[in-house]
Tab-separated table of C-alpha atoms in Angstrom:
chain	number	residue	atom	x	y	z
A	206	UNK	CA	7.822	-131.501	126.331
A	207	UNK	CA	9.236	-133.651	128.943
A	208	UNK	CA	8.079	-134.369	132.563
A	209	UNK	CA	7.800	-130.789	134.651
A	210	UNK	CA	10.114	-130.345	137.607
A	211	UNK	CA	9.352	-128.229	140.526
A	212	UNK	CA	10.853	-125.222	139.869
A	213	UNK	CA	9.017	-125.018	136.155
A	214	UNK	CA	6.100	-125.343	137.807
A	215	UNK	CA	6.829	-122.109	139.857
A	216	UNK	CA	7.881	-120.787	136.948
A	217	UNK	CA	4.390	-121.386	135.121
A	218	UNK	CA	2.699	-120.373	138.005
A	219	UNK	CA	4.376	-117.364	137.831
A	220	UNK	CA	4.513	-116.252	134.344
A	221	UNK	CA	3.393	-118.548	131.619
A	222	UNK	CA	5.286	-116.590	129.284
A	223	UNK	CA	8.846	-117.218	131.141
A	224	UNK	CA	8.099	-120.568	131.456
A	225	UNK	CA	7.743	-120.866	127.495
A	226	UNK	CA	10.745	-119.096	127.061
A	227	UNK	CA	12.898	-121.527	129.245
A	228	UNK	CA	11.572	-124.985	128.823
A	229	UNK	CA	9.699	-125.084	125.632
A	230	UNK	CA	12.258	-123.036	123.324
A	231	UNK	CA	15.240	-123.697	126.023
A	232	UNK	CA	16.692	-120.089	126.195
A	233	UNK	CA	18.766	-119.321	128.487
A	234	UNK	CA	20.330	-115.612	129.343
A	235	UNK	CA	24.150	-115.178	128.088
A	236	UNK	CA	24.742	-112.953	130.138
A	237	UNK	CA	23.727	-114.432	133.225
A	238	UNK	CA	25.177	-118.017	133.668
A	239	UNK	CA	24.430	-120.140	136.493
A	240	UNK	CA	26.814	-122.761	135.763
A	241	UNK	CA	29.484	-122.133	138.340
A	242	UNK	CA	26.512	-122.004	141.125
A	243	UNK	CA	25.390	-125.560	139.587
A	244	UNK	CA	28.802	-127.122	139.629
A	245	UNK	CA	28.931	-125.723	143.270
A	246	UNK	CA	25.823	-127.536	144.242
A	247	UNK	CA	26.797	-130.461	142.530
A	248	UNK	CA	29.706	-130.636	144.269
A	249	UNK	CA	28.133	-130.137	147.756
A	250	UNK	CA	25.716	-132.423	147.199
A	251	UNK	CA	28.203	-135.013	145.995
A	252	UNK	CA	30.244	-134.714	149.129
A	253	UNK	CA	27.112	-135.017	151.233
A	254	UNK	CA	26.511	-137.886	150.142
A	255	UNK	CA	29.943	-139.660	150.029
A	256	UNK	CA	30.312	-139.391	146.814
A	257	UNK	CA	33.261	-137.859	144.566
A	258	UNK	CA	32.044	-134.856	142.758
A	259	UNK	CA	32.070	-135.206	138.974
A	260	UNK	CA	32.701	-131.781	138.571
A	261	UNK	CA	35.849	-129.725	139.555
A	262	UNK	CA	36.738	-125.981	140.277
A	263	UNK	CA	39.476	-124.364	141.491
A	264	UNK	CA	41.323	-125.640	144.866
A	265	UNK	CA	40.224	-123.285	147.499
A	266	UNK	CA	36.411	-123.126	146.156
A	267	UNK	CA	36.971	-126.720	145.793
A	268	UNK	CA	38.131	-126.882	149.779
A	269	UNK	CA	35.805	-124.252	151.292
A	270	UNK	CA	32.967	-126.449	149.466
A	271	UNK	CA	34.401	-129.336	151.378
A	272	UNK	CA	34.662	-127.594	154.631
A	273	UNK	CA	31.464	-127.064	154.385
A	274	UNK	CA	29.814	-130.153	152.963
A	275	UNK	CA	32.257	-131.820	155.962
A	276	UNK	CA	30.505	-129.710	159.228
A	277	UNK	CA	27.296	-130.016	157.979
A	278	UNK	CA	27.602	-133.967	157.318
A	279	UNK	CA	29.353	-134.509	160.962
A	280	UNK	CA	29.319	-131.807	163.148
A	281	UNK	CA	25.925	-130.498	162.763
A	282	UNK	CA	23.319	-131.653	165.168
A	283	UNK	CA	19.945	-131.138	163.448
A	284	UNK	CA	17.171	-131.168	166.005
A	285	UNK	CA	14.197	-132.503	163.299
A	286	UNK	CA	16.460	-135.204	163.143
A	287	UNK	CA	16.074	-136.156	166.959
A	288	UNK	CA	19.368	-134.227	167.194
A	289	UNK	CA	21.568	-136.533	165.573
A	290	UNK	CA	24.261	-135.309	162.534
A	291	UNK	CA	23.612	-136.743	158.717
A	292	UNK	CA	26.053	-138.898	159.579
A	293	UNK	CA	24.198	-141.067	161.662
A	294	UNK	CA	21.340	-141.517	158.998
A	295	UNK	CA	23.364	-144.464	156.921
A	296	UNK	CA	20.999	-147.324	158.149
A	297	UNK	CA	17.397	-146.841	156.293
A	298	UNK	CA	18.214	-143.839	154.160
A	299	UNK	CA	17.873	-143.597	150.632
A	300	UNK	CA	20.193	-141.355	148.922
A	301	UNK	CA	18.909	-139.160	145.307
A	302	UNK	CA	15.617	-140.529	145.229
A	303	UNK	CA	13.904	-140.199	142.039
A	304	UNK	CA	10.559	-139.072	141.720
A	305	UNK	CA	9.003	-139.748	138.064
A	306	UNK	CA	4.991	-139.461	138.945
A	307	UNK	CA	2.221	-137.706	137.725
A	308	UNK	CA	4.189	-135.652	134.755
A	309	UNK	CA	6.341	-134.482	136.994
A	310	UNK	CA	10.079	-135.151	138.135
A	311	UNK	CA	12.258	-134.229	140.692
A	312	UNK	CA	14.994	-135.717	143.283
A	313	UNK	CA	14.739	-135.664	147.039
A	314	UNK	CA	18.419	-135.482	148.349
A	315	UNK	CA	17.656	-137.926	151.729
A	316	UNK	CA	14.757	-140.361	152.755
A	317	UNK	CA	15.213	-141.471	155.633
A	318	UNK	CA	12.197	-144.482	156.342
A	319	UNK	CA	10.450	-144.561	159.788
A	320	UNK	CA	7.658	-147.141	160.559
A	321	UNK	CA	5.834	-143.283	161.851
A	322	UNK	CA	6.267	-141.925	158.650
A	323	UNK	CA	9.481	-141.063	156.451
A	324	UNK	CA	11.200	-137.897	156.401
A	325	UNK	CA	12.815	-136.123	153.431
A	326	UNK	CA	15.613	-133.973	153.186
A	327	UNK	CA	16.623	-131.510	150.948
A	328	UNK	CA	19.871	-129.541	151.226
A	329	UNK	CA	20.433	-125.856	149.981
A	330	UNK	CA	23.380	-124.187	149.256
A	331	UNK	CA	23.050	-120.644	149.561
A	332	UNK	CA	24.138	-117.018	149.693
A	333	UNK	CA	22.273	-116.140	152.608
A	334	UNK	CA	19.496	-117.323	155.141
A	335	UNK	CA	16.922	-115.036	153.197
A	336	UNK	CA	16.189	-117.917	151.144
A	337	UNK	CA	15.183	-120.215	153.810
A	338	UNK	CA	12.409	-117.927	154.913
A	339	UNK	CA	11.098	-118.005	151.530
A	340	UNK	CA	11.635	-121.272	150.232
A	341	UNK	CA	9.363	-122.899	153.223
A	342	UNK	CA	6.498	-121.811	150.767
A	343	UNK	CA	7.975	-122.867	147.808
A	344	UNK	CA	6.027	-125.370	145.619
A	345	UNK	CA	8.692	-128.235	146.231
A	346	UNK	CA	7.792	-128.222	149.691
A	347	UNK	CA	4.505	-129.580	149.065
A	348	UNK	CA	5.285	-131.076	145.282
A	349	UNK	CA	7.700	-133.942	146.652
A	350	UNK	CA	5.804	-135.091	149.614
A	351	UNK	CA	2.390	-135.765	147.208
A	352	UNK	CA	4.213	-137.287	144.309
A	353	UNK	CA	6.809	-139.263	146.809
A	354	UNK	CA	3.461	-140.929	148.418
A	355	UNK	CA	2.141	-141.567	145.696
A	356	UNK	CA	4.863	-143.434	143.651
A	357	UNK	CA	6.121	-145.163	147.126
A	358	UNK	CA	2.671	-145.528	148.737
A	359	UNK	CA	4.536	-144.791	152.073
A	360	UNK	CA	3.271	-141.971	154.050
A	361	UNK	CA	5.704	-138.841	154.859
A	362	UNK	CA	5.920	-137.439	158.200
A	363	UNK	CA	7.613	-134.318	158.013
A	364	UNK	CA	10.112	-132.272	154.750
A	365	UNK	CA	13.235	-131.129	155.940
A	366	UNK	CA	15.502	-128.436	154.436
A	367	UNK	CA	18.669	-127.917	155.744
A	368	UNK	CA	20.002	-124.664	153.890
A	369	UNK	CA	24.054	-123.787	154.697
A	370	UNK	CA	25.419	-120.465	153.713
A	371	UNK	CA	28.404	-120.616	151.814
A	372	UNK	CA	31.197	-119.698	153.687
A	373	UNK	CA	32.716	-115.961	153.408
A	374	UNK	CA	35.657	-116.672	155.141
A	375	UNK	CA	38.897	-117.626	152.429
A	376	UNK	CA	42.028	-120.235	152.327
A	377	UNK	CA	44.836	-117.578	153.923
A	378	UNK	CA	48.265	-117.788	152.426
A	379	UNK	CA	50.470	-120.286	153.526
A	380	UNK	CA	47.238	-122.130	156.005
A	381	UNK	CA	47.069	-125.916	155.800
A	382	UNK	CA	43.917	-127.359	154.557
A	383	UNK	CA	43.593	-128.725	158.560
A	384	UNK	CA	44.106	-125.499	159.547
A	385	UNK	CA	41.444	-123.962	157.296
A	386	UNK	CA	38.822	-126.879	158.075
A	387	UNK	CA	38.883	-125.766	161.736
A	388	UNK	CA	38.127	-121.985	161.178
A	389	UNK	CA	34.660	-122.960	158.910
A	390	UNK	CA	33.389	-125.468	161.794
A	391	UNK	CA	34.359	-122.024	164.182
A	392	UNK	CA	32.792	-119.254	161.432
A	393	UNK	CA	29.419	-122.070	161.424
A	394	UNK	CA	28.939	-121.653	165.214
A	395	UNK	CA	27.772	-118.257	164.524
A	396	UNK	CA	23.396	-118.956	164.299
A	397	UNK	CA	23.183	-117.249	160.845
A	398	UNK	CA	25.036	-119.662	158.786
A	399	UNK	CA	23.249	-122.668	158.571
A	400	UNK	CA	19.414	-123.037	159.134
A	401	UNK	CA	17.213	-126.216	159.291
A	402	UNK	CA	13.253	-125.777	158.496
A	403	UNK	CA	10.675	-128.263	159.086
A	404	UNK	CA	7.294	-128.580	157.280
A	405	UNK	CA	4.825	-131.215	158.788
A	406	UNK	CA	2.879	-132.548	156.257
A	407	UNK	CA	-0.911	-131.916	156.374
A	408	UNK	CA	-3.492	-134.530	154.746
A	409	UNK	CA	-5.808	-132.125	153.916
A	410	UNK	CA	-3.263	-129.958	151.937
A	411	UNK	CA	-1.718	-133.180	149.940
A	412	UNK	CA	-5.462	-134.211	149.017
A	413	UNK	CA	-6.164	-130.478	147.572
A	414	UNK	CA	-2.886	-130.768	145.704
A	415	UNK	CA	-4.000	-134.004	143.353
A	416	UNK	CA	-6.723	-131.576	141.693
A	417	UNK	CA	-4.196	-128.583	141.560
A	418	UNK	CA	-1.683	-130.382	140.079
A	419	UNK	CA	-4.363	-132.280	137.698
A	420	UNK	CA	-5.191	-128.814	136.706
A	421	UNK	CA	-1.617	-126.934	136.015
A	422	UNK	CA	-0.768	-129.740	133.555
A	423	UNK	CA	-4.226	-129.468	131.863
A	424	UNK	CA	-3.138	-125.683	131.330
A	425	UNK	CA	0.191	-126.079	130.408
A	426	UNK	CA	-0.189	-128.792	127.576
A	427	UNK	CA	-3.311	-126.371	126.109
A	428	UNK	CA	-0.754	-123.519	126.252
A	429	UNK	CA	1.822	-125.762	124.652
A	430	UNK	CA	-0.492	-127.002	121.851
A	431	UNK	CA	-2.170	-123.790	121.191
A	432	UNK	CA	1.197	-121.544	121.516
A	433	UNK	CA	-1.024	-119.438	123.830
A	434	UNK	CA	2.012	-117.703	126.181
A	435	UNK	CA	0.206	-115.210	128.149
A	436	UNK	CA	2.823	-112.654	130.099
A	437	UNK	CA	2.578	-112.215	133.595
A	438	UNK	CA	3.020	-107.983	133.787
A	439	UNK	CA	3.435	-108.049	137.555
A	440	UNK	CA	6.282	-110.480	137.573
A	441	UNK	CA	8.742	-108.656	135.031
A	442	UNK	CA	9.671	-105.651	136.799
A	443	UNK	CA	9.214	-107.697	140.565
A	444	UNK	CA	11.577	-106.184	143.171
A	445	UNK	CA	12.900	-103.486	140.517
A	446	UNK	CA	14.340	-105.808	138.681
A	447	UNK	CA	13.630	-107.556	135.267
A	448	UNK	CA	12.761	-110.846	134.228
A	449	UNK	CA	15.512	-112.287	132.706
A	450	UNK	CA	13.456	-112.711	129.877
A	451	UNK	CA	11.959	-108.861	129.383
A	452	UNK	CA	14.340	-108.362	126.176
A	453	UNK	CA	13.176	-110.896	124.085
A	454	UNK	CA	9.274	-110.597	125.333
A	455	UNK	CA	9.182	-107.081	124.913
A	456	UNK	CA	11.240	-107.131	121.792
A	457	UNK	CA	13.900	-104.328	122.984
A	458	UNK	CA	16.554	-103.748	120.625
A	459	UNK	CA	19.312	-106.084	119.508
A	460	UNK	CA	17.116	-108.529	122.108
A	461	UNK	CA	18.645	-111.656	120.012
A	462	UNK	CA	22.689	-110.877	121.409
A	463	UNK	CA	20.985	-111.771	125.205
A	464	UNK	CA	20.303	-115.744	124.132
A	465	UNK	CA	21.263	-118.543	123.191
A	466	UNK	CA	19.804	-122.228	123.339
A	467	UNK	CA	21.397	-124.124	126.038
A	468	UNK	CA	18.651	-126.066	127.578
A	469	UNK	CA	16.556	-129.624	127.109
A	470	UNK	CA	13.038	-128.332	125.663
């Protein structure tokens, strides 16, 4: 198996058993494709960075994307960043920064270097602010300052996540793209559409990681050699509603229609 990212570690953490089921055998749910939400992020994150997407989808997603991707990059004063716009970040920024450390692998969307300390940035795209509250405690959080210190040797001062809420507002008939552009940068004035979160980084947390992280591989390439899955009961029926792998691990009927391999093992 290849290098881990941070959201298969969650996933491990989680349920050992899910984790199998998505990066060992690479199944993914039929019936439940993210690809639209991926080329969506892709694109946003493209456009944050100056860059022309790769991927394209219909004109007014396409434009609301860029609406978006357009506030947030120039008309968004982020406090954490000394109040300043993403804009203004072009000098001593590094853009997609590849982390490859320790097993692991993952991509921090902006480093910005300080002589105090760098900062890194990572942008969400989301449905709502709900998943800001939650991600703060996410394991990437904490994952990509350790492993970024420790391939760079620089230290990090603070994580940044900037999470936007796609807009809900839609391209009226006959409105110029102008015209439309205006009405987002009005509709994200309103405090629940964009959120930026801040996570200092504590030493004593990033030394306690090394071991933790030491350990989760340890148990993951013993599962993987042994084809030891255990299932994690609490996490398939979580929030009244299952795992997207409860067909095939509790063998329901005609469980095989669900799945099909789409994924890197």
């Amino acid at each position: 198996m290849k290098n881990i990212s941070a959201s298969g570690l969650s996933m491990f953490r989680g349920c050992p058993k899910s984790f199998y089921y998505k990066y060992v055998e690479g199944l993914r749910r039929i019936d439940q494709t993210d690809t639209e939400q991926l080329q969506i992020g892709k694109i946003f994150h493209a456009l944050l960075e100056g860059e022309k997407p790769e991927v394209e989808l219909d004109y007014k997603t396409t434009l609301s994307i860029e609406a978006s991707a357009d506030f947030v990059k120039n008309g968004y004063q982020i406090q954490a960043l000394e109040g300043k716009t993403l804009a203004e970040f072009d000098k001593n920024t590094k853009k997609e920064f590849e982390l490859t450390e320790d097993g692991f692998i993952g991509f921090i969307d902006l480093v910005i270097e300080r002589e105090d300390g760098d900062i890194l940035v990572d942008y969400k795209y989301v449905a709502s602010l709900d998943y800001a509250n939650s991600y703060r405690l996410s394991d990437q959080t904490k994952l990509y300052p350790y492993l970024y210190e420790k391939q760079t040797g620089r230290k990090v001062a603070k994580f940044i996540y900037l999470c936007v809420v796609k807009p809900t507002i839609r391209l009226k008939k006959d409105e110029q793209p102008d015209q439309y552009f205006d009405r987002v940068v009005e509709w994200y004035g309103n405090e629940f559409t964009a959120k930026v979160g801040e996570v200092v980084i504590e030493r004593d947390k990033l030394d306690d990681l090394e071991q933790e992280l030491a350990q989760d591989l340890h148990f993951i390439r013993h599962m993987i050699d042994n084809e030891m899955y255990y299932r994690n009961t609490g996490n398939c029926t979580k929030y009244n509603t299952k795992c997207l792998y409860y067909p095939i691990c509790y063998e329901e009927e005609n469980w095989e229609i669900y799945y099909e391999v789409r994924g890197e093992k």
